[in-house]
Amino acid sequence: MTSDTTTGNPTDDDVPAGGEGPAGSAASERRPTDTAARLDREILGGPRRYTLPDLVEGTGLSREFIENYWRWLGLPVTHPTDAWFTDADMRALREVGELVDAEGLDEQAQMTFIRSLGHTTDRLALWHVEALVELIQRRRGLDDVSARLTALDRVPELADKMARQLEHAWRLQLAALTGRLATEFGGAHGAAAAGGVDELPLRRAVGFADIVSFTKRTAGLGSQELAEFVQLFESRARDVITEAGGRVVKTIGDAVLFVADDVTTGAEVALGLAAPHAADDQIPVRVGLVWGRVLSRFGDVFGPDVNLASRITELAEPTSVLVDPPTAKLLSSSARYALTAQEPQEVQGIGEITPVRLQRAYTGA
């Protein structure tokens, strides 16, 4: 393993990020600006001092494993002879190697664990930086390019704080998830309790909410107005879903996919999303909801009932909620809801369905 004091190993000042050393046209083409090199050191907590062979020697891991690790993170090793890796990289690889050995993770499990980190943090880093750029634009009245250059000076100062917030938020979410699973399956024993080996494992209310005529409504908006429009919809949707007891699975452009652990909570989420909001009644939303079984993988949910919920959403009118007949039957026992069957419709890939409109029951108040 090459140390930072080894004679002949290029120092951080000699080797550019992504470079092969001070000589050669390939290295020159990859030489970053001084600002980029400074940001790199500050964010990563130290210089890039190790090559790929150094990592192999210093961790005891195979070259194939290390290359897979970086590829799964979304940061492939494109120049294996460069001094491209940091002390933190060395520690992280040692730890992940110990995890793989201790838990007996096969390649599929390794890929899932590591790729989920890369996928999530890639989007999160982008989201945080873009939020900072927007703040600087609003606060200082700068154009987009000037705001981005200004944001670069703030990112290293925020990195450690946001990293701690990320770990704290992840632990809170992990505790919430394991708590739900313990409650749901604490008394279960094997496939029989879950409903059979051929059925998808989780019973959930699953729904979609999307903006009606999104393309038409946003056609004339500039970048700032479009960002504010989408953020308003997503922020309100997340607030409604979490306050009603549901969970956001993901946002998909102009739509949000959510789940809930029981059908009543799902109905409350759906009605809350569809209800006009005084602050943003210019964003009409329609919702489709189905109670069924899903498979949870990769931070997402899958299954025929997810597809059905999406299709039903497409049939809904603005500010309305549609459910399928089995879900309507479950909700019909509650006096708080009114359910009205609609005309049967042919849905591509599913066949004929009779959607049912879900509303709050009239109480006379």
Short mmCIF file of C-alpha atoms in Angstrom, two decimals:
data_model
loop_
_atom_site.label_atom_id
_atom_site.label_comp_id
_atom_site.label_asym_id
_atom_site.label_seq_id
_atom_site.Cartn_x
_atom_site.Cartn_y
_atom_site.Cartn_z
CA MET A 1 0.00 0.00 0.00
CA THR A 2 1.35 3.42 -0.92
CA SER A 3 1.51 5.95 1.90
CA ASP A 4 1.47 9.72 1.63
CA THR A 5 5.16 9.80 2.52
CA THR A 6 6.36 7.35 -0.12
CA THR A 7 9.03 8.88 -2.30
CA GLY A 8 7.98 8.93 -5.94
CA ASN A 9 4.22 8.81 -5.31
CA PRO A 10 2.70 12.03 -6.67
CA THR A 11 1.35 14.42 -4.07
CA ASP A 12 -2.11 15.94 -4.20
CA ASP A 13 -0.65 19.12 -5.69
CA ASP A 14 1.06 17.14 -8.44
CA VAL A 15 -1.86 14.95 -9.44
CA PRO A 16 -5.08 16.50 -10.71
CA ALA A 17 -8.45 14.99 -9.91
CA GLY A 18 -8.87 12.30 -12.54
CA GLY A 19 -5.29 12.84 -13.83
CA GLU A 20 -2.35 10.52 -14.36
CA GLY A 21 0.39 12.82 -13.15
CA PRO A 22 2.03 16.05 -14.25
CA ALA A 23 3.18 14.69 -17.61
CA GLY A 24 1.22 13.71 -20.70
CA SER A 25 -1.63 15.19 -22.71
CA ALA A 26 -4.26 12.88 -21.13
CA ALA A 27 -3.42 14.21 -17.68
CA SER A 28 -3.52 17.78 -18.92
CA GLU A 29 -6.97 17.28 -20.39
CA ARG A 30 -8.26 16.04 -17.03
CA ARG A 31 -6.56 18.72 -14.91
CA PRO A 32 -9.22 20.58 -12.90
CA THR A 33 -9.32 24.21 -11.98
CA ASP A 34 -7.77 25.25 -8.67
CA THR A 35 -11.27 25.77 -7.30
CA ALA A 36 -12.36 22.25 -8.28
CA ALA A 37 -9.25 20.74 -6.66
CA ARG A 38 -9.81 22.73 -3.47
CA LEU A 39 -13.48 21.73 -3.27
CA ASP A 40 -12.53 18.12 -3.87
CA ARG A 41 -10.10 18.09 -0.93
CA GLU A 42 -12.43 19.95 1.42
CA ILE A 43 -15.49 17.83 0.71
CA LEU A 44 -13.67 14.49 0.75
CA GLY A 45 -11.72 15.35 3.88
CA GLY A 46 -8.28 14.92 2.40
CA PRO A 47 -6.25 14.45 -0.77
CA ARG A 48 -6.58 11.68 -3.31
CA ARG A 49 -3.46 9.66 -2.62
CA TYR A 50 -4.14 6.01 -3.55
CA THR A 51 -4.34 4.12 -6.83
CA LEU A 52 -6.57 1.12 -7.45
CA PRO A 53 -3.65 -1.31 -6.80
CA ASP A 54 -3.06 0.52 -3.50
CA LEU A 55 -6.67 -0.16 -2.49
CA VAL A 56 -6.32 -3.83 -3.39
CA GLU A 57 -3.20 -4.12 -1.24
CA GLY A 58 -4.49 -1.99 1.63
CA THR A 59 -7.91 -3.66 1.97
CA GLY A 60 -7.21 -7.24 0.96
CA LEU A 61 -10.20 -7.06 -1.39
CA SER A 62 -10.10 -8.15 -4.99
CA ARG A 63 -9.78 -5.65 -7.81
CA GLU A 64 -13.07 -6.95 -9.21
CA PHE A 65 -14.90 -6.27 -5.94
CA ILE A 66 -13.48 -2.75 -5.66
CA GLU A 67 -14.37 -1.92 -9.26
CA ASN A 68 -17.89 -3.29 -8.72
CA TYR A 69 -18.23 -1.18 -5.57
CA TRP A 70 -17.44 2.03 -7.41
CA ARG A 71 -19.59 1.13 -10.40
CA TRP A 72 -22.54 0.35 -8.14
CA LEU A 73 -22.08 3.72 -6.45
CA GLY A 74 -22.32 5.31 -9.89
CA LEU A 75 -18.64 6.38 -9.85
CA PRO A 76 -16.79 3.87 -12.03
CA VAL A 77 -12.99 3.55 -11.95
CA THR A 78 -12.10 5.07 -15.31
CA HIS A 79 -8.36 5.58 -14.71
CA PRO A 80 -7.13 2.72 -12.50
CA THR A 81 -3.51 3.89 -12.43
CA ASP A 82 -4.36 7.36 -11.10
CA ALA A 83 -3.92 8.41 -7.49
CA TRP A 84 -7.67 8.90 -7.25
CA PHE A 85 -8.69 7.51 -3.85
CA THR A 86 -8.62 8.96 -0.33
CA ASP A 87 -8.05 7.68 3.19
CA ALA A 88 -11.84 7.73 3.62
CA ASP A 89 -12.19 5.48 0.55
CA MET A 90 -9.72 3.03 2.08
CA ARG A 91 -11.67 2.94 5.37
CA ALA A 92 -15.04 2.59 3.62
CA LEU A 93 -13.87 -0.35 1.54
CA ARG A 94 -12.41 -2.12 4.56
CA GLU A 95 -15.72 -1.69 6.39
CA VAL A 96 -17.84 -2.90 3.49
CA GLY A 97 -15.53 -5.90 3.09
CA GLU A 98 -16.05 -6.73 6.77
CA LEU A 99 -19.83 -6.35 6.33
CA VAL A 100 -19.86 -8.69 3.34
CA ASP A 101 -17.90 -11.34 5.28
CA ALA A 102 -19.87 -10.99 8.52
CA GLU A 103 -23.29 -11.17 6.87
CA GLY A 104 -22.34 -13.58 4.09
CA LEU A 105 -23.69 -11.22 1.42
CA ASP A 106 -23.77 -12.71 -2.07
CA GLU A 107 -23.18 -10.53 -5.13
CA GLN A 108 -26.85 -9.70 -5.59
CA ALA A 109 -27.15 -8.48 -2.00
CA GLN A 110 -23.88 -6.54 -2.31
CA MET A 111 -25.14 -4.83 -5.44
CA THR A 112 -28.49 -3.95 -3.85
CA PHE A 113 -26.98 -2.46 -0.70
CA ILE A 114 -24.32 -0.43 -2.50
CA ARG A 115 -26.36 0.64 -5.53
CA SER A 116 -29.13 1.92 -3.23
CA LEU A 117 -26.57 4.17 -1.54
CA GLY A 118 -25.31 5.50 -4.85
CA HIS A 119 -28.78 6.06 -6.30
CA THR A 120 -30.07 7.85 -3.21
CA THR A 121 -27.04 10.00 -2.47
CA ASP A 122 -26.59 11.03 -6.10
CA ARG A 123 -30.07 12.51 -6.15
CA LEU A 124 -29.74 13.90 -2.64
CA ALA A 125 -26.50 15.75 -3.41
CA LEU A 126 -28.06 17.27 -6.52
CA TRP A 127 -31.19 18.24 -4.59
CA HIS A 128 -29.21 19.95 -1.83
CA VAL A 129 -26.99 21.91 -4.20
CA GLU A 130 -29.93 23.01 -6.35
CA ALA A 131 -31.80 24.15 -3.23
CA LEU A 132 -28.77 26.20 -2.20
CA VAL A 133 -28.54 27.75 -5.67
CA GLU A 134 -32.23 28.70 -5.57
CA LEU A 135 -31.81 30.29 -2.14
CA ILE A 136 -28.87 32.38 -3.32
CA GLN A 137 -30.79 33.48 -6.40
CA ARG A 138 -33.74 34.64 -4.31
CA ARG A 139 -31.67 36.25 -1.59
CA ARG A 140 -29.11 38.06 -3.74
CA GLY A 141 -30.97 38.50 -7.02
CA LEU A 142 -28.25 36.73 -9.00
CA ASP A 143 -28.54 34.97 -12.33
CA ASP A 144 -28.28 31.19 -12.39
CA VAL A 145 -24.57 30.99 -13.27
CA SER A 146 -23.54 33.55 -10.63
CA ALA A 147 -25.64 31.77 -8.02
CA ARG A 148 -23.97 28.44 -8.81
CA LEU A 149 -20.50 29.94 -8.51
CA THR A 150 -21.45 31.52 -5.19
CA ALA A 151 -22.89 28.23 -3.94
CA LEU A 152 -19.54 26.50 -4.50
CA ASP A 153 -18.02 28.50 -1.66
CA ARG A 154 -20.76 27.40 0.73
CA VAL A 155 -20.90 23.68 -0.08
CA PRO A 156 -17.77 22.60 1.86
CA GLU A 157 -18.96 24.49 4.94
CA LEU A 158 -22.32 22.70 4.83
CA ALA A 159 -21.03 19.22 3.94
CA ASP A 160 -20.24 17.96 7.45
CA LYS A 161 -23.49 19.32 8.91
CA MET A 162 -25.60 17.78 6.17
CA ALA A 163 -23.74 14.47 6.47
CA ARG A 164 -24.68 14.30 10.15
CA GLN A 165 -28.27 15.20 9.33
CA LEU A 166 -28.32 12.46 6.69
CA GLU A 167 -27.22 9.80 9.16
CA HIS A 168 -29.71 11.01 11.77
CA ALA A 169 -32.59 11.02 9.28
CA TRP A 170 -31.63 7.55 8.03
CA ARG A 171 -31.62 6.16 11.56
CA LEU A 172 -35.04 7.69 12.26
CA GLN A 173 -36.44 6.18 9.06
CA LEU A 174 -34.85 2.80 9.83
CA ALA A 175 -36.36 2.79 13.31
CA ALA A 176 -39.79 3.69 11.90
CA LEU A 177 -39.57 0.95 9.27
CA THR A 178 -38.45 -1.80 11.63
CA GLY A 179 -41.11 -0.73 14.12
CA ARG A 180 -43.83 -1.10 11.48
CA LEU A 181 -42.52 -4.51 10.41
CA ALA A 182 -42.36 -5.71 14.03
CA THR A 183 -45.97 -4.65 14.56
CA GLU A 184 -47.22 -6.12 11.30
CA PHE A 185 -45.39 -9.43 11.34
CA GLY A 186 -44.57 -9.96 15.00
CA GLY A 187 -47.02 -12.83 15.28
CA ALA A 188 -46.55 -14.23 11.81
CA HIS A 189 -44.92 -17.57 11.10
CA GLY A 190 -43.74 -18.17 7.56
CA ALA A 191 -45.56 -17.96 4.27
CA ALA A 192 -48.87 -19.25 5.61
CA ALA A 193 -49.31 -16.23 7.86
CA ALA A 194 -48.35 -13.89 5.01
CA GLY A 195 -51.02 -15.33 2.75
CA GLY A 196 -49.28 -18.04 0.75
CA VAL A 197 -46.06 -18.47 -1.17
CA ASP A 198 -47.57 -17.40 -4.52
CA GLU A 199 -48.94 -14.07 -3.29
CA LEU A 200 -47.04 -10.82 -3.03
CA PRO A 201 -46.00 -10.39 0.59
CA LEU A 202 -47.31 -7.00 1.72
CA ARG A 203 -50.92 -5.88 2.00
CA ARG A 204 -51.03 -2.15 1.36
CA ALA A 205 -53.23 0.66 0.21
CA VAL A 206 -51.41 1.99 -2.84
CA GLY A 207 -52.32 5.14 -4.70
CA PHE A 208 -51.24 7.70 -7.26
CA ALA A 209 -51.96 11.40 -7.30
CA ASP A 210 -51.14 13.45 -10.35
CA ILE A 211 -51.60 16.98 -11.59
CA VAL A 212 -54.36 17.39 -14.16
CA SER A 213 -53.14 18.79 -17.52
CA PHE A 214 -49.62 19.26 -16.22
CA THR A 215 -48.07 19.91 -19.65
CA LYS A 216 -50.64 22.56 -20.55
CA ARG A 217 -50.37 24.29 -17.18
CA THR A 218 -46.58 24.51 -17.25
CA ALA A 219 -46.01 25.19 -20.97
CA GLY A 220 -45.41 28.92 -20.54
CA LEU A 221 -43.42 28.82 -17.31
CA GLY A 222 -39.77 29.77 -17.03
CA SER A 223 -37.28 27.60 -15.16
CA GLN A 224 -37.82 29.37 -11.83
CA GLU A 225 -41.62 29.30 -12.11
CA LEU A 226 -41.61 25.64 -13.16
CA ALA A 227 -39.37 24.72 -10.22
CA GLU A 228 -41.67 26.55 -7.81
CA PHE A 229 -44.76 24.90 -9.33
CA VAL A 230 -43.36 21.37 -9.02
CA GLN A 231 -41.99 22.05 -5.53
CA LEU A 232 -45.35 23.38 -4.38
CA PHE A 233 -47.13 20.24 -5.56
CA GLU A 234 -44.54 17.86 -4.13
CA SER A 235 -44.27 19.65 -0.78
CA ARG A 236 -48.02 19.77 -0.27
CA ALA A 237 -48.42 16.13 -1.37
CA ARG A 238 -45.74 14.94 1.05
CA ASP A 239 -47.27 16.93 3.90
CA VAL A 240 -50.77 15.56 3.27
CA ILE A 241 -49.54 11.98 2.92
CA THR A 242 -47.42 11.93 6.06
CA GLU A 243 -49.95 13.82 8.21
CA ALA A 244 -52.66 11.30 7.27
CA GLY A 245 -50.39 8.37 8.18
CA GLY A 246 -49.24 7.28 4.73
CA ARG A 247 -45.77 7.20 3.17
CA VAL A 248 -44.38 8.63 -0.05
CA VAL A 249 -42.78 5.94 -2.22
CA LYS A 250 -41.55 8.27 -4.95
CA THR A 251 -42.40 11.22 -7.12
CA ILE A 252 -42.63 10.68 -10.86
CA GLY A 253 -42.60 14.01 -12.64
CA ASP A 254 -46.09 15.37 -12.10
CA ALA A 255 -47.28 12.45 -9.95
CA VAL A 256 -46.63 10.95 -6.53
CA LEU A 257 -46.92 7.29 -5.52
CA PHE A 258 -47.91 6.58 -1.93
CA VAL A 259 -48.74 3.63 0.32
CA ALA A 260 -50.55 3.14 3.62
CA ASP A 261 -50.75 0.18 5.95
CA ASP A 262 -54.56 0.01 6.08
CA VAL A 263 -57.34 0.88 3.67
CA THR A 264 -58.87 3.63 5.81
CA THR A 265 -55.59 5.48 6.09
CA GLY A 266 -55.19 5.12 2.35
CA ALA A 267 -58.64 6.65 1.84
CA GLU A 268 -57.81 9.59 4.11
CA VAL A 269 -54.57 10.20 2.21
CA ALA A 270 -56.37 10.07 -1.14
CA LEU A 271 -59.16 12.44 -0.10
CA GLY A 272 -56.66 14.85 1.41
CA LEU A 273 -54.62 14.93 -1.77
CA ALA A 274 -57.63 15.49 -4.01
CA ALA A 275 -59.18 18.23 -1.87
CA PRO A 276 -58.67 21.76 -3.28
CA HIS A 277 -56.21 23.78 -1.25
CA ALA A 278 -56.73 27.47 -0.58
CA ALA A 279 -53.07 28.28 -1.12
CA ASP A 280 -52.63 26.39 -4.40
CA ASP A 281 -56.05 25.75 -5.92
CA GLN A 282 -54.44 26.31 -9.32
CA ILE A 283 -53.02 22.76 -9.04
CA PRO A 284 -55.98 20.36 -9.43
CA VAL A 285 -55.08 16.81 -8.44
CA ARG A 286 -56.77 13.49 -9.22
CA VAL A 287 -56.17 10.29 -7.27
CA GLY A 288 -56.52 6.54 -7.76
CA LEU A 289 -56.44 4.13 -4.79
CA VAL A 290 -56.36 0.33 -4.54
CA TRP A 291 -56.12 -2.02 -1.56
CA GLY A 292 -54.03 -5.01 -2.56
CA ARG A 293 -50.71 -6.79 -2.36
CA VAL A 294 -47.33 -5.39 -3.36
CA LEU A 295 -43.69 -6.37 -3.51
CA SER A 296 -41.31 -3.88 -1.93
CA ARG A 297 -37.88 -3.70 -3.58
CA PHE A 298 -35.29 -1.03 -4.38
CA GLY A 299 -37.19 1.61 -2.41
CA ASP A 300 -40.21 1.08 -4.69
CA VAL A 301 -43.35 -1.08 -4.82
CA PHE A 302 -44.39 -3.40 -7.61
CA GLY A 303 -47.32 -5.59 -8.58
CA PRO A 304 -50.58 -5.67 -10.54
CA ASP A 305 -52.36 -3.57 -7.92
CA VAL A 306 -49.80 -0.78 -8.36
CA ASN A 307 -50.53 -0.81 -12.09
CA LEU A 308 -54.28 -0.82 -11.41
CA ALA A 309 -53.99 2.22 -9.14
CA SER A 310 -52.10 4.06 -11.87
CA ARG A 311 -54.72 3.20 -14.49
CA ILE A 312 -57.61 4.23 -12.24
CA THR A 313 -55.93 7.58 -11.61
CA GLU A 314 -56.02 8.29 -15.36
CA LEU A 315 -59.83 7.88 -15.29
CA ALA A 316 -60.43 10.29 -12.41
CA GLU A 317 -61.77 13.82 -12.82
CA PRO A 318 -59.92 16.78 -11.27
CA THR A 319 -60.18 16.90 -7.43
CA SER A 320 -61.73 13.43 -7.33
CA VAL A 321 -60.72 9.99 -6.02
CA LEU A 322 -61.46 6.69 -7.75
CA VAL A 323 -61.08 3.21 -6.25
CA ASP A 324 -61.65 -0.27 -7.62
CA PRO A 325 -64.73 -2.31 -6.56
CA PRO A 326 -62.96 -4.55 -3.97
CA THR A 327 -61.50 -1.47 -2.27
CA ALA A 328 -64.91 0.22 -2.36
CA LYS A 329 -66.47 -2.81 -0.69
CA LEU A 330 -63.97 -2.58 2.18
CA LEU A 331 -64.65 1.13 2.65
CA SER A 332 -68.43 0.79 2.42
CA SER A 333 -68.63 -0.40 6.03
CA SER A 334 -67.49 3.03 7.24
CA ALA A 335 -70.12 5.75 7.70
CA ARG A 336 -67.56 8.43 6.92
CA TYR A 337 -67.44 7.67 3.19
CA ALA A 338 -69.81 7.88 0.24
CA LEU A 339 -69.14 5.57 -2.69
CA THR A 340 -70.65 5.96 -6.16
CA ALA A 341 -70.11 3.46 -8.97
CA GLN A 342 -69.13 5.01 -12.29
CA GLU A 343 -69.67 3.77 -15.83
CA PRO A 344 -67.63 0.68 -16.73
CA GLN A 345 -64.54 1.50 -18.78
CA GLU A 346 -62.08 -0.52 -20.82
CA VAL A 347 -58.53 -0.08 -19.56
CA GLN A 348 -55.60 -1.12 -21.73
CA GLY A 349 -53.70 -4.06 -20.28
CA ILE A 350 -56.32 -4.68 -17.57
CA GLY A 351 -59.69 -5.02 -19.26
CA GLU A 352 -63.06 -3.63 -18.22
CA ILE A 353 -63.30 -2.11 -14.75
CA THR A 354 -66.05 -0.24 -12.93
CA PRO A 355 -64.35 2.53 -11.00
CA VAL A 356 -66.04 3.80 -7.85
CA ARG A 357 -65.87 7.42 -6.77
CA LEU A 358 -64.83 7.93 -3.14
CA GLN A 359 -66.10 11.00 -1.26
CA ARG A 360 -66.66 12.04 2.31
CA ALA A 361 -70.18 11.24 3.46
CA TYR A 362 -72.54 14.19 3.93
CA THR A 363 -73.06 14.75 7.63
CA GLY A 364 -75.47 17.66 7.49
CA ALA A 365 -73.00 19.94 9.26
#
